[in-house]
Amino acid sequence: MTSATNTRAIDPAAPGRGRTTPGGFPAATASGTSPARDRQAEYHTLMRKWWFGAAVGAPTMVLSYPWLIPGLRDIFPRDSDQLWWLWVAMGIASLAVIVYSGNQFFTGAWEALRHRSANMHTLIAIGTGTAWVYSTVALFFPQLFPSAEMTDVYYDVTVVVTALVVLGMAMEVKARGRTSEAIEKLIGLQPKTARVVRDGLEAEIPVDEVVVGDVVVVRPGSKIPVDGVVLEGASAVDESMITGESMPVAKGPDDEVIGATMNTTGSLRFRATKVGADTALATIVRMVGDAQASKVPIQRIVDVVSGYFTPAVVILSILGFVIWYDFGPAPAFTYATIVAVTTLIIACPCALGMATPMSLTTGVGLAASHGILIRSGDALQAAKKIDMIVLDKTGTITVGKPAVTDIVPADGFEVDAILALAAAAERDSEHPLAAAIVEGAAERGLTPLAPTSFEAVPGHGIRAWLGERRVLVGKRAFLEAAGVKAETLEADAARLADEGKTPVFVALDDRAAGVIAIADPVKADSQAAIAALRKLGLQVVMMTGDNRRTAEAIARRVGVDRVLAEVLPQDKAHEVRKLQLEGRTVAMVGDGINDAPALAQADVGFAIGTGTDVAIEASDVTLISGSLRGVVSAIAISRATMRNVYQNLFGAFVYNGLGLPVALGVLYPFIGLLLSPILAALAMSFSSVTVISNANRLKRFRLQEVPA
Amino acid sequence: MTPDQIIVTVVGLAAAVGVAWFFWFKRNEGVQASTVSDGYQEVMILVKGGYTPDTIRVAAGRPVRLLFRREETAACSERVLIPDFARSAELPAGEVVPVEFMPGEPGEHEFTCQMGMLRGRILVEAA
């Protein structure tokens, strides 16, 4: 096969082609023909078929062997006319079961045959059909058989096998519905209406009619209808359904809000920025659907096997028949037929076919419910294999925004006074550290004075006049050049620098007033998350453009194994490549925009903290929330899912690998064991239900299981 | 060996070979996609126990639109996947669902149901 062509430019579900509703969700989920409803109808049909089969099956089982049952033995003795008529009635009843309960096997087998392919239906149709034809021939033309003992009927096989397989299919449909619950839950999050302000009037309109630029009003306790940016108001918003973060997030002007999240106590007015198919929720639903329908790489092998599987079973059953006919005990024809039928029925191509897709669907859905979007089965399998994880420092381990972390006053100065002085001097400066100081002052409720004049000395500091008083803010050398002695603060400054912070000296007139430390603060949960990553057996690497001293200080605090410092932004992808050349399978965690090349280079790229911008192309896994804990969860879920895939595949292979030889009678010469076709049907239905149940077990996976 | 055993053996082995030939050695020419007014190469595919047609021939370098029409309720065929082009679609019974992609190089690609039970081929030929 040639390599795939990237065709992202063409959208398979392009709007206007009847596949999307104005709300942006697949039409199939919004209209009457939803897969869930299809599935429900299918389930009810199958259950009706099962009940009919079971109702006929119970008496058929008993009446097939009346001589084994004391009371019936006298009413229907062997070779009696009554028994013959009873069996004729059973033949008609079992034909009714074939026609009503089992018709899909025969039509399915016929459709497949027309495509020169074979599937489960083929096997069941040949198996049950053979039993019925054999019985009917034995009943009406017993003279064709060399001995009387070969003329027993096997209508019970036809009826009970049909009923059991139909029951298995019904349970399968039900369980399959459960695997896609996650995506249906996501779709269900979408609010139906929105309150918007148009022409000065507030009105409730259907959410489909909200357009970009509308001013949307959100009352306490109601859902945020679409994505947007807050204009006014303050509230805490519960975003757990989208981001997986359990704590409500404070929102104020200029903050981003995500549609389908829940406003708590305050009121908000926001401007809609993304509506319809562009909202984060619609994108998530689309991505999850695509990922669930993708293939885990291992399935390509399974596909090859299952392509040969069903015809191989037919061939095996023919060979089984021949061997039993030639070498088996008498009556050879009867034994040979039973073996052939049992072999056809016990084989379960479904368990093989469903093993991977079921786990994938459940695993991807589980991840989505924690705000983790896994792009495809490839990403899932790759995430299981990684042994090294590279974390971009800024914005991943740290908040990504410098802030005042410490203030050390000199004797005779107050903490707030120092900050107010520095903020006054820096008020009109454009230096990034200046912004941190001004914001730090604002956070403490300080109102800095306006400077009478100020002068920036690039690379050194700032000199400002507040009336008659001179304020200096900058490096120690800058202060000393102006005649201010600062050696009393030097020890504190050195300590702060060792902690990875930038010390800024402040002087008032001729006296050193104190040191302000500025740093990009480490996120509250980074340290715990990094420890958890290491417990998962990963080597954790921090990558940063910072100088080595600052980088190592942060590395020590959060506990990474290795530091790549002084890496220029354009070299990040190259650094990842170098680690891969060391023989590592490397995951990269970054912000998805600046780190896009490095994310693409890594074996698995995690884009973190994307908010409403969920469709980051460069990443394999997108974390809507900004917490590194999400990476831990994503890896844990990927591993659990792949483990589930392997369990299912192992189960399916072992089941077929053991079941087929036993059905063929391999054990008969040794312990006289020959499986009945009815037991085979039971085992076959059970095996496919087991595969799906095991996949559903994944849903019980709790993130508490992740080491913390 | 008795005569009947010889007959059963010969017929059985012939049947086994016949089954192998019937299912594993099929080759069909496939159906050539026709180009429609918007430049897409389009084929209607019926989904019922399999894909009809199950072999589609398209020219490389021009966009393709496969129109799937599912006429059954059996859950097996409810999704179609074209893994090499990262495409998939849910197929509600009775609806026509378009799936579009751009074949780059000449080659052979598969489309299947989610379980890999129903299969079809897309033959991309040099334009």
Short mmCIF file of N, CA and C in Angstrom, two decimals, chain A residues 5 37-38 46 52 121 144 174 212 217 243 303 328 350 379 385 396 522 530-531 548 556 617 651:
data_model
loop_
_atom_site.label_atom_id
_atom_site.label_comp_id
_atom_site.label_asym_id
_atom_site.label_seq_id
_atom_site.Cartn_x
_atom_site.Cartn_y
_atom_site.Cartn_z
N THR A 5 -2.16 9.99 1.87
CA THR A 5 -2.00 11.37 1.45
C THR A 5 -2.73 12.23 2.47
N ARG A 37 -30.95 5.56 18.31
CA ARG A 37 -32.31 5.09 18.08
C ARG A 37 -32.31 3.85 17.19
N ASP A 38 -31.46 3.88 16.15
CA ASP A 38 -31.30 2.70 15.29
C ASP A 38 -30.97 1.48 16.14
N LEU A 46 -34.17 -7.80 17.88
CA LEU A 46 -33.40 -9.01 18.21
C LEU A 46 -33.99 -9.70 19.44
N PHE A 52 -38.93 -15.58 20.71
CA PHE A 52 -39.60 -16.57 19.86
C PHE A 52 -38.75 -17.84 19.79
N HIS A 121 -22.41 -14.46 9.78
CA HIS A 121 -23.69 -14.93 9.26
C HIS A 121 -23.52 -16.18 8.40
N LEU A 144 -32.32 -43.61 3.27
CA LEU A 144 -31.03 -43.16 2.71
C LEU A 144 -29.87 -43.42 3.67
N LYS A 174 -26.60 -3.78 22.72
CA LYS A 174 -26.78 -3.02 23.96
C LYS A 174 -25.44 -2.51 24.48
N VAL A 212 -21.69 35.29 15.54
CA VAL A 212 -20.46 35.84 16.09
C VAL A 212 -20.66 37.34 16.30
N VAL A 217 -25.99 37.15 27.40
CA VAL A 217 -26.16 37.35 28.83
C VAL A 217 -26.28 35.98 29.51
N THR A 243 -13.18 20.63 30.42
CA THR A 243 -11.73 20.59 30.68
C THR A 243 -11.33 19.45 31.60
N ASP A 303 -6.83 -7.23 11.05
CA ASP A 303 -7.63 -7.18 9.81
C ASP A 303 -7.17 -8.23 8.81
N GLY A 328 -13.60 -41.72 12.01
CA GLY A 328 -14.36 -41.61 13.24
C GLY A 328 -15.16 -42.87 13.55
N CYS A 350 -16.51 -12.34 15.18
CA CYS A 350 -16.91 -11.07 15.78
C CYS A 350 -16.00 -10.66 16.91
N ALA A 379 -2.12 7.64 17.93
CA ALA A 379 -1.65 8.41 19.07
C ALA A 379 -1.75 7.56 20.34
N LYS A 385 3.86 3.63 24.35
CA LYS A 385 5.26 3.22 24.19
C LYS A 385 6.28 4.23 24.71
N THR A 396 3.97 25.52 30.65
CA THR A 396 3.63 24.12 30.90
C THR A 396 3.89 23.78 32.36
N VAL A 522 5.80 28.57 39.28
CA VAL A 522 5.50 27.19 38.94
C VAL A 522 4.03 26.94 39.26
N ILE A 530 4.73 15.95 37.88
CA ILE A 530 6.02 15.44 37.42
C ILE A 530 6.40 14.18 38.20
N ALA A 531 6.11 14.21 39.51
CA ALA A 531 6.38 13.01 40.32
C ALA A 531 5.55 11.84 39.79
N ARG A 548 21.09 28.50 32.31
CA ARG A 548 21.23 27.24 33.00
C ARG A 548 20.94 27.36 34.51
N ARG A 556 15.22 21.70 40.02
CA ARG A 556 15.37 21.12 41.37
C ARG A 556 14.04 21.17 42.11
N GLU A 617 -3.62 21.26 15.28
CA GLU A 617 -3.27 20.24 14.30
C GLU A 617 -1.98 19.49 14.62
N GLY A 651 -7.82 -12.59 24.36
CA GLY A 651 -9.01 -13.39 24.62
C GLY A 651 -9.61 -13.95 23.34
#
